[in-house]
XYZ file of C-alpha atoms in Angstrom:
687
model
C 45.258 153.088 71.912
C 47.370 154.378 69.475
C 51.360 154.813 69.918
C 51.395 152.531 72.889
C 50.324 148.523 72.750
C 49.063 148.779 76.856
C 51.338 145.895 77.344
C 55.105 144.991 78.919
C 56.687 141.616 78.072
C 58.106 140.739 81.895
C 60.757 137.816 82.312
C 61.637 135.933 85.596
C 65.336 135.029 85.066
C 65.009 132.757 88.105
C 62.347 131.368 87.018
C 62.180 131.213 83.450
C 58.448 132.445 83.799
C 57.711 134.921 81.235
C 54.127 137.014 81.445
C 52.550 139.833 79.951
C 52.230 142.874 81.920
C 49.263 145.170 81.458
C 49.481 149.125 82.060
C 46.335 151.287 82.009
C 46.100 154.058 80.079
C 46.533 156.810 83.026
C 50.474 155.509 83.512
C 50.946 156.006 79.641
C 48.932 159.741 80.209
C 51.301 160.554 82.780
C 54.153 159.375 82.028
C 54.536 158.841 78.294
C 56.633 155.571 78.280
C 60.409 155.301 77.822
C 62.156 156.205 80.767
C 59.074 157.874 82.344
C 57.245 155.150 82.966
C 60.150 152.653 83.505
C 60.366 154.888 86.646
C 57.022 154.449 87.944
C 57.202 151.335 87.433
C 60.744 150.821 89.110
C 59.237 153.257 92.075
C 56.298 150.436 92.205
C 58.457 147.243 91.726
C 61.044 148.571 95.099
C 63.826 148.733 92.696
C 65.475 151.546 95.448
C 65.594 148.969 97.839
C 67.594 146.510 95.454
C 71.533 145.970 94.961
C 72.397 147.118 91.555
C 74.195 144.200 90.788
C 71.147 141.910 92.679
C 68.596 139.890 91.177
C 66.308 141.927 92.484
C 67.325 145.161 90.504
C 64.560 145.133 87.706
C 65.779 145.811 84.592
C 63.673 148.058 81.405
C 63.858 148.032 77.933
C 61.502 150.257 76.965
C 60.459 152.167 73.787
C 57.814 155.143 74.067
C 55.031 156.211 71.740
C 57.102 157.517 68.808
C 59.523 154.724 69.363
C 59.726 152.815 66.291
C 57.755 155.182 63.896
C 59.601 156.134 61.107
C 59.615 160.032 62.824
C 62.838 161.085 62.237
C 65.002 160.422 65.195
C 62.311 157.799 66.470
C 64.813 154.830 66.467
C 65.627 155.081 70.266
C 64.528 152.957 73.429
C 65.803 153.900 77.106
C 67.536 151.040 78.922
C 66.643 151.955 82.932
C 67.777 149.945 86.226
C 69.323 151.234 89.651
C 72.901 151.985 88.342
C 75.841 149.933 89.978
C 78.473 152.998 89.018
C 76.462 155.836 90.584
C 74.038 153.339 93.080
C 71.151 155.902 92.308
C 68.675 155.917 89.610
C 70.364 154.961 86.342
C 68.686 155.367 82.492
C 70.762 155.068 79.150
C 68.968 155.612 75.777
C 69.958 153.557 72.447
C 69.999 154.056 68.918
C 69.801 151.320 66.136
C 67.403 149.262 65.003
C 66.586 147.413 67.873
C 63.168 149.718 68.850
C 61.356 149.320 65.663
C 61.747 145.481 66.206
C 60.328 145.712 69.638
C 57.441 147.674 68.527
C 56.671 145.194 65.539
C 56.123 142.476 68.643
C 53.360 143.997 70.190
C 55.082 145.163 73.568
C 56.430 148.024 74.913
C 58.695 147.321 76.496
C 60.612 144.038 78.636
C 61.336 144.208 82.260
C 63.713 141.385 83.085
C 63.447 140.717 87.072
C 66.100 137.761 88.889
C 68.981 136.100 87.458
C 69.595 132.799 85.255
C 71.875 130.462 87.160
C 73.496 129.866 83.415
C 74.344 132.253 80.684
C 70.771 132.836 78.613
C 69.325 135.116 76.213
C 65.889 136.281 75.179
C 64.271 135.734 72.148
C 61.169 137.886 70.852
C 58.913 137.688 68.293
C 55.477 138.686 67.393
C 54.230 135.180 67.918
C 56.142 135.023 71.691
C 59.568 134.992 73.643
C 61.591 132.399 74.783
C 64.800 132.149 76.956
C 67.629 130.195 75.328
C 70.900 128.712 76.533
C 73.922 131.144 75.898
C 77.131 129.555 77.181
C 78.218 129.282 73.904
C 78.072 133.279 73.464
C 79.296 133.686 76.780
C 82.966 135.125 76.752
C 82.618 136.576 73.526
C 82.587 140.695 72.210
C 79.249 142.170 71.504
C 80.332 141.918 67.621
C 80.640 138.183 67.488
C 77.110 137.894 69.339
C 75.593 139.995 67.525
C 76.617 138.148 64.680
C 76.293 134.771 65.872
C 72.800 135.434 67.154
C 71.659 136.690 63.292
C 73.325 133.308 61.907
C 71.703 131.188 64.360
C 68.068 132.663 64.054
C 68.237 132.691 60.409
C 67.024 136.110 59.563
C 69.621 139.019 59.181
C 67.610 141.898 60.209
C 66.878 140.458 63.589
C 67.805 143.236 66.113
C 70.647 142.300 68.612
C 71.316 144.214 71.833
C 74.230 142.177 73.820
C 77.344 142.920 76.472
C 80.806 142.066 75.883
C 82.739 140.908 78.434
C 82.569 144.038 79.946
C 79.554 143.320 81.204
C 80.209 139.602 82.267
C 82.925 140.925 84.096
C 80.259 143.977 85.499
C 82.762 146.441 85.094
C 80.758 149.207 86.611
C 80.289 151.161 83.005
C 79.309 148.247 80.966
C 77.161 148.898 78.464
C 75.186 147.236 76.067
C 75.289 147.396 72.229
C 73.452 147.306 68.986
C 74.533 147.504 65.522
C 78.325 147.326 66.270
C 78.494 151.059 67.280
C 75.126 152.005 68.575
C 75.142 151.904 73.033
C 73.291 152.389 75.804
C 76.595 153.308 77.269
C 75.809 155.367 80.652
C 75.084 154.212 83.752
C 76.706 150.747 83.715
C 73.312 148.963 82.237
C 75.815 145.898 80.855
C 77.305 145.310 84.471
C 73.104 144.540 85.176
C 72.958 142.572 82.077
C 76.216 141.025 83.246
C 74.745 140.134 86.982
C 71.419 138.886 85.518
C 73.093 136.258 83.191
C 71.502 137.442 80.488
C 73.974 137.819 77.458
C 71.430 139.236 75.000
C 68.245 139.951 73.675
C 67.317 139.385 70.024
C 64.321 141.158 68.681
C 62.385 140.340 65.527
C 58.490 141.891 65.094
C 56.762 142.832 62.077
C 53.470 143.618 63.500
C 52.049 147.568 62.109
C 52.094 150.060 64.658
C 48.987 152.433 64.658
C 48.246 155.848 64.895
C 45.785 157.740 65.658
C 45.785 160.466 62.992
C 47.352 159.064 59.981
C 46.858 162.898 58.397
C 48.894 164.671 60.888
C 50.965 162.129 61.231
C 52.613 162.318 57.624
C 52.192 166.248 58.097
C 54.176 166.471 60.424
C 56.937 163.618 59.174
C 56.967 165.798 56.168
C 57.301 168.966 57.926
C 60.372 167.480 60.263
C 62.038 165.915 57.398
C 62.001 169.573 55.238
C 63.414 171.347 58.244
C 66.075 168.731 58.727
C 66.797 168.992 55.201
C 67.105 172.674 55.564
C 69.182 172.467 58.589
C 72.750 173.700 58.849
C 73.299 171.546 61.872
C 71.689 168.398 60.137
C 74.360 168.778 57.356
C 77.293 169.288 59.654
C 76.113 165.752 60.964
C 75.847 164.372 58.230
C 79.312 165.515 56.478
C 81.196 165.271 60.097
C 79.360 163.044 62.162
C 79.423 163.990 66.563
C 83.263 164.326 65.878
C 82.721 167.704 63.755
C 82.316 169.224 66.577
C 85.418 168.552 67.685
C 86.793 171.891 65.849
C 84.367 173.985 66.684
C 84.337 172.910 70.903
C 88.772 173.075 70.693
C 87.988 176.610 69.926
C 86.040 177.400 72.898
C 87.845 175.670 75.088
C 85.059 173.075 75.292
C 86.589 170.247 74.898
C 88.873 168.884 78.478
C 92.379 168.061 77.781
C 95.085 166.405 80.271
C 92.114 165.674 82.979
C 90.549 168.746 82.507
C 93.982 170.661 83.070
C 94.432 172.340 79.993
C 92.219 174.854 77.973
C 93.410 174.199 74.527
C 95.150 171.259 72.811
C 96.409 172.483 69.191
C 97.905 169.168 68.341
C 94.430 167.233 69.014
C 92.485 169.921 66.990
C 94.376 169.753 64.155
C 94.619 165.473 64.353
C 91.692 164.319 65.620
C 88.705 166.736 64.080
C 86.096 165.206 61.989
C 87.292 166.667 59.184
C 90.293 165.099 59.149
C 88.673 161.425 60.089
C 86.171 162.589 56.790
C 89.576 163.140 54.784
C 91.528 160.014 55.383
C 89.501 156.556 57.201
C 85.949 157.595 56.678
C 84.334 154.988 54.346
C 80.389 155.399 54.954
C 77.692 157.245 56.160
C 75.076 155.231 58.411
C 71.775 156.130 60.096
C 69.345 154.679 62.790
C 66.280 153.404 61.358
C 64.097 155.955 59.815
C 66.643 158.479 59.875
C 67.622 161.214 57.066
C 70.655 162.999 58.914
C 72.755 159.918 58.530
C 74.746 160.754 61.139
C 77.032 157.356 62.265
C 81.052 157.177 60.385
C 82.089 153.742 59.245
C 85.814 153.799 58.800
C 88.832 151.712 58.034
C 92.362 152.029 58.859
C 94.080 150.149 56.010
C 97.670 149.292 57.245
C 99.743 149.898 60.327
C 100.422 149.434 63.978
C 96.590 150.030 64.687
C 94.621 148.013 61.931
C 91.094 147.792 61.076
C 88.467 146.421 59.555
C 85.767 148.691 58.627
C 83.077 149.527 61.613
C 81.920 152.400 63.200
C 84.253 155.379 63.548
C 83.920 157.454 66.836
C 81.592 160.194 67.940
C 82.926 163.028 69.520
C 82.409 162.026 73.298
C 84.736 159.252 72.009
C 87.510 161.381 70.586
C 87.363 163.407 73.922
C 87.954 160.829 76.503
C 90.282 158.408 74.461
C 92.137 161.715 72.626
C 91.755 164.717 74.605
C 91.763 163.390 78.253
C 94.762 160.892 78.153
C 96.501 163.707 75.148
C 97.305 161.321 72.811
C 96.946 162.342 69.213
C 97.246 159.530 67.060
C 94.097 159.099 65.215
C 94.800 155.307 64.383
C 95.672 154.690 68.150
C 92.237 156.748 69.011
C 89.943 155.160 66.634
C 91.273 151.860 67.705
C 90.595 152.139 71.366
C 87.233 153.814 70.688
C 86.321 150.228 68.314
C 87.974 147.771 71.734
C 85.077 149.757 74.320
C 82.410 149.026 71.241
C 83.301 145.440 70.955
C 84.027 144.808 74.563
C 80.874 146.895 75.655
C 82.152 149.935 78.001
C 81.584 152.987 77.922
C 83.909 155.420 76.113
C 83.030 158.681 78.585
C 83.710 157.174 81.741
C 86.668 154.816 80.652
C 88.802 157.607 78.955
C 87.788 159.834 82.581
C 88.659 156.628 84.691
C 91.921 156.270 82.966
C 92.805 160.358 83.089
C 93.031 160.225 86.423
C 94.849 156.713 87.205
C 97.868 158.829 85.049
C 97.003 162.015 87.193
C 97.381 159.952 90.589
C 100.702 158.115 89.203
C 101.771 161.349 88.025
C 101.262 162.544 91.695
C 102.859 159.824 93.708
C 99.356 158.452 94.611
C 98.907 155.213 92.708
C 102.642 153.770 92.561
C 104.054 150.567 90.139
C 103.135 148.540 92.794
C 98.937 148.547 92.316
C 99.654 149.259 88.264
C 101.534 146.117 87.571
C 104.838 147.822 86.851
C 103.161 150.341 84.642
C 104.342 153.671 84.404
C 101.552 155.631 83.321
C 101.647 158.549 81.514
C 100.272 161.130 79.338
C 100.614 160.022 75.345
C 100.679 156.574 75.315
C 98.651 155.103 73.039
C 99.732 151.325 73.364
C 99.134 151.941 77.065
C 95.934 153.110 77.054
C 94.868 150.403 74.444
C 96.066 147.895 77.009
C 94.463 149.311 79.914
C 91.010 149.088 77.930
C 92.074 145.278 77.138
C 92.701 144.901 81.071
C 89.334 146.879 82.501
C 86.941 144.679 80.285
C 88.606 141.728 81.774
C 89.019 143.342 85.426
C 92.899 142.358 84.812
C 95.669 143.388 86.997
C 95.491 146.641 87.592
C 92.465 146.756 85.311
C 89.959 145.472 88.012
C 90.351 148.778 90.253
C 90.047 151.042 87.155
C 86.912 149.232 86.303
C 84.938 150.489 89.049
C 85.709 154.214 88.145
C 87.157 156.851 89.333
C 85.172 158.085 92.420
C 85.847 154.135 93.735
C 90.052 155.171 92.938
C 89.837 158.504 94.222
C 88.428 157.082 97.968
C 90.936 154.354 97.741
C 93.999 156.530 96.583
C 93.292 159.967 97.178
C 92.988 162.734 94.499
C 89.538 163.447 94.771
C 90.015 166.826 93.170
C 91.691 164.254 90.417
C 88.461 162.524 89.846
C 86.242 164.221 87.868
C 82.611 162.985 88.377
C 79.610 164.159 89.302
C 77.534 161.516 91.558
C 79.883 158.579 90.604
C 79.743 158.789 87.260
C 82.405 160.546 85.130
C 81.807 163.776 83.462
C 80.937 164.272 79.496
C 83.481 166.178 77.369
C 81.855 169.527 77.622
C 83.581 171.989 79.595
C 81.225 174.832 82.041
C 84.048 176.871 81.368
C 83.376 177.630 78.018
C 79.700 176.580 78.417
C 78.642 177.634 82.155
C 75.174 176.425 82.253
C 76.642 172.736 81.922
C 78.089 172.972 85.798
C 74.159 172.750 87.010
C 73.423 170.580 84.571
C 76.049 168.447 85.637
C 75.051 169.167 89.082
C 71.085 168.133 89.174
C 71.073 165.618 86.459
C 69.406 162.465 87.831
C 71.467 160.047 87.269
C 74.711 161.796 87.427
C 77.316 163.904 84.962
C 75.158 164.377 81.728
C 74.912 166.754 79.029
C 71.698 164.452 77.628
C 69.465 165.051 80.420
C 68.941 168.803 79.599
C 68.874 170.675 76.607
C 71.698 173.054 77.890
C 74.433 172.477 75.471
C 72.181 173.664 72.284
C 71.236 176.222 74.185
C 74.066 178.089 75.101
C 75.672 177.602 71.466
C 72.914 179.536 69.929
C 72.101 176.360 68.085
C 68.119 176.270 70.508
C 66.311 178.372 72.438
C 62.890 178.774 74.941
C 61.289 181.672 72.842
C 58.042 180.173 71.783
C 57.892 179.570 75.589
C 58.362 183.495 76.610
C 61.846 182.191 78.379
C 64.714 185.090 76.932
C 68.052 184.187 75.432
C 70.443 184.370 78.193
C 74.550 185.327 78.464
C 77.118 182.793 77.142
C 79.812 182.593 80.358
C 77.116 184.210 82.538
C 74.884 182.879 85.478
C 72.220 185.293 85.305
C 68.804 183.044 84.180
C 70.658 179.777 84.114
C 68.555 178.537 86.627
C 65.197 178.686 85.207
C 66.988 177.595 81.734
C 68.307 174.357 82.861
C 64.963 173.314 84.617
C 62.900 174.079 81.516
C 65.662 172.536 79.242
C 65.394 169.659 82.300
C 61.551 169.126 81.537
C 62.166 168.951 77.506
C 64.907 166.403 77.719
C 63.093 164.267 80.256
C 59.654 164.512 77.922
C 62.555 163.382 74.488
C 63.259 160.585 76.776
C 59.988 158.963 77.633
C 58.351 160.122 74.270
C 61.406 158.778 72.972
C 63.302 160.765 70.309
C 66.750 161.651 69.562
C 67.833 164.952 70.730
C 69.638 165.754 67.403
C 66.911 164.494 65.203
C 65.048 166.794 67.473
C 67.548 169.970 67.147
C 67.730 169.389 63.090
C 63.337 169.262 62.705
C 63.594 172.260 64.712
C 63.842 171.643 67.866
C 60.682 173.036 69.020
C 58.272 171.980 71.747
C 55.407 172.734 69.379
C 56.831 170.143 67.027
C 57.487 167.624 69.920
C 53.287 167.888 70.841
C 52.736 167.721 67.163
C 54.627 164.451 66.929
C 53.320 162.844 69.675
C 49.830 164.073 69.361
C 49.466 162.953 65.883
C 50.345 159.456 66.869
C 48.769 158.721 69.938
C 45.574 161.321 69.409
C 46.576 163.182 72.734
C 45.872 167.148 72.289
C 48.983 167.861 74.455
C 49.978 171.706 74.396
C 53.002 173.071 75.499
C 52.451 173.221 78.828
C 51.493 170.032 79.202
C 54.748 168.762 77.503
C 56.583 170.935 80.462
C 53.972 169.374 82.719
C 54.923 166.180 82.188
C 58.521 166.730 81.923
C 58.500 168.256 84.543
C 56.393 164.936 86.914
C 59.046 163.046 84.949
C 61.980 164.827 86.533
C 60.526 165.033 89.924
C 59.754 161.691 90.075
C 63.422 160.574 89.151
C 65.038 162.786 91.871
C 63.071 161.261 94.490
C 63.813 157.808 93.047
C 67.737 159.115 93.929
C 66.588 160.785 96.826
C 65.615 157.027 98.078
C 68.528 155.265 96.717
C 70.529 157.726 99.423
C 71.412 161.127 97.286
C 71.216 163.929 98.899
C 71.858 168.008 98.307
C 75.743 166.735 99.046
C 75.618 164.992 95.799
C 74.505 167.700 93.521
C 78.508 168.937 93.725
C 80.524 169.384 90.917
C 84.549 169.115 91.326
C 85.977 172.582 91.790
C 88.726 172.243 89.207
C 86.245 172.253 86.392
C 84.263 175.751 87.422
C 87.691 177.148 88.556
C 88.895 179.705 85.651
C 91.899 177.954 83.403
C 95.190 179.725 84.252
C 95.649 180.875 80.936
C 91.876 181.829 80.604
C 89.240 181.076 78.128
C 87.560 181.458 74.654
C 84.128 180.960 76.079
C 83.600 184.885 75.077
C 83.868 183.914 71.300
C 79.976 182.520 71.551
C 78.963 186.031 71.795
C 80.132 185.961 68.101
C 79.245 182.512 67.130
C 75.926 182.455 68.299
C 73.933 185.023 66.191
C 75.969 183.995 63.389
C 75.103 180.483 64.074
C 71.143 181.825 64.507
C 71.351 184.176 61.294
C 72.712 181.034 58.771
C 69.967 178.271 60.210
C 66.872 180.938 59.350
C 68.450 181.491 55.764
C 68.299 178.344 54.879
C 64.899 177.585 56.395
C 63.395 180.388 54.672
C 64.484 179.585 51.246
C 62.052 177.674 48.724
C 63.295 177.100 46.035
C 64.745 173.214 45.925
C 67.483 174.493 43.036
C 68.537 177.471 45.220
C 68.178 175.243 48.260
C 70.434 172.125 47.179
C 73.304 174.948 45.686
C 73.126 177.141 49.128
C 73.353 173.373 51.273
C 75.935 172.142 48.809
C 78.091 175.937 49.850
C 77.273 176.275 53.342
C 77.416 172.642 54.627
C 80.367 171.487 52.269
C 82.431 174.793 51.779
C 81.652 176.707 54.779
C 81.400 173.703 57.079
C 84.219 172.809 56.510
C 86.855 175.240 55.558
C 85.000 176.979 58.912
C 87.107 173.564 60.498
C 89.928 174.071 58.654
C 90.216 178.053 59.336
C 90.079 177.105 63.118
C 92.428 175.134 62.754
C 94.527 177.206 61.198
C 93.997 179.696 63.469
C 95.223 177.475 65.750
C 98.565 177.115 64.469
C 98.931 180.703 63.737
C 97.576 181.736 66.732
C 97.902 179.273 69.122
C 96.690 181.018 72.069
C 93.338 183.182 71.533
C 92.318 182.151 74.842
C 94.056 184.436 76.498
C 92.011 187.488 75.363
C 89.304 186.036 78.374
C 91.569 185.622 81.085
C 89.909 188.629 82.833
C 86.831 187.909 85.037
C 86.163 184.812 86.336
C 82.890 184.340 85.726
C 83.436 185.193 82.304
C 85.823 182.975 81.961
C 84.122 180.380 82.570
C 83.201 180.432 86.543
C 83.883 180.292 90.444
C 82.620 178.875 92.823
C 80.824 181.591 94.396
C 78.718 182.528 91.124
C 78.499 178.294 90.693
C 76.880 178.858 94.466
C 74.420 181.444 93.790
C 72.987 179.493 90.972
C 72.676 176.247 92.479
C 70.883 177.927 95.335
C 68.257 179.676 93.057
C 67.606 176.672 91.308
C 66.529 174.933 94.217
C 64.141 177.820 95.252
C 62.870 177.615 92.061
C 62.599 173.808 91.703
C 61.369 173.592 95.246
C 64.159 171.515 96.697
C 64.718 171.134 100.727
C 67.424 171.413 102.939
C 68.036 167.221 102.256
C 68.118 168.026 98.541
C 64.072 166.149 98.562
C 61.373 167.377 96.463
C 58.908 169.297 98.814
C 55.788 166.941 99.359
C 54.031 169.483 98.405
C 55.476 169.868 94.611
C 55.330 166.275 94.602
C 51.838 166.152 95.380
C 50.972 169.074 93.148
C 52.618 166.810 89.740
C 50.135 163.765 90.866
C 52.829 161.831 92.947
C 51.454 161.511 96.030
C 52.502 157.964 96.707
C 56.355 158.494 95.933
C 55.858 161.790 98.415
C 54.583 159.366 101.233
C 57.111 157.143 100.875
C 59.994 160.064 100.561
C 58.847 162.006 103.225
C 57.922 159.238 105.185
C 54.409 160.273 105.788
C 52.781 156.648 104.310
């Protein structure tokens, strides 16, 4: 067997027993690894019957066949369990340096069952595994825990994933952290770890992995690296990180402001941009294992109220959730708030979304100072934001209620239209009124509102296409063709999350299905075609959808808040994508056509460091000179970002093409076509 080792480590935290779990080859062929294999094993263990915070909820830490290899972007792993935030199937992806260490132990993953009576951590290397006492670590931050375990184990190369105080207190959106800034952030996997009294997992592996075809492996790696070297997208990530997207997203009204109530915000656009971070507080760029892009930011705030030592900087989502959502334009405060979330181990999207709901509910009179502990919640209050983060992580006072997420708060206080979530998970920082297919992606995501469980974002922005499988481009801001596009993109994302590969690196490497196939085939020896990849991706998607149904999810949960598909009063600039899409495609193709290295270096320097930087500066300047470009596109509800009628029409087409019945369940016949007979029997009660 190549790419996978054929076994998992199974740890019963109740008894302390540690055993090997041998996995049959056909399961790897049908589900690859990562979240796909985890989903099948979760089904086999009947995890859907367990309360998310009970000992019976199994927790999976899973590599895929690509994980831990030297292929670009293959440093990721998947962490899966029933989510305490949503109550349905939960999964979260993590980069950094854990995946290659896990690969080097000879295991494809770890599954934890039960719960320890006292805090413990697991140490695993190629010689074996051991549960160790962790009371001395309990109460510490993720930063402190990682540093302590590296010193305790005596090996700086040991990879540590841990929970902070938020996970210990079972904050419903607690995350798991490694490398101080690489998080399995969404779905509350940190709370599941906390419920098991599992403080950390420390891994050091030295066993070399094997590839099926060494020559093919070298060739596809070389091609991927060359493509990344020519990619304007990858160069932009290196220069500015994902925070570089703040400028463009702001310009097209894609970045939500003040709890999704405003289309644009000039001050945030100017003060919180990736260019501003790069020009002022950036000290270094870092990468996940074996990735040539190096999109991670290292920042330092030398002095002032929000001074902080050198450490990981904020990503796009953190800037949006902690800056734009509460309308805070103090960059240092937003960076500090982001660092606190990393230290405590909390998802920045859910943190920012829940706080924004609470501010709006307070301003509307739904929540009073008697509930907030005397705090008069308001917009643009940096100190208040930081104070609330402290309270959430420790479930202190009003923080105990915020720790439940915005859906739970809206059920208690009202104002459900202000709780911007799907299936209980707060929406990420991309507005469907600018990128229309995001509404369908949010509604039908298998884990709740998500921009990474499909590839719609890149498709709508013009960075990706599906032409290699004969699917034509669709028009930004319109619903036609979006249902089938979303189905294809969900299949691709499901494959990526099971293979496992970073979506960003895949985009930089060319974002083709053929490239995915070449990578997996070289590693495993499989002979997957593009059709096979879509089939595997769809099999995994249907399995996860069925798991959600077994957890109680129905059609009624495939809804999104009316606010985010109702046109802004001032309109939106989403039609600008009609101009931007061809420019993005032409620029990327020009870079790809240039073979001469000296010319390439010049063009990259000119394009990325001058054009990209100056483009973002020009966007900021335009915001100053013309503060209302969004009004240009005010006419036409669907063009301006949507209507309930257009969304319902798109969703109905999606259900028809997906063969989802009136309850929201995949039809028995379609499950059986994908080899999921046992799942169909349980779901449709025919067993």
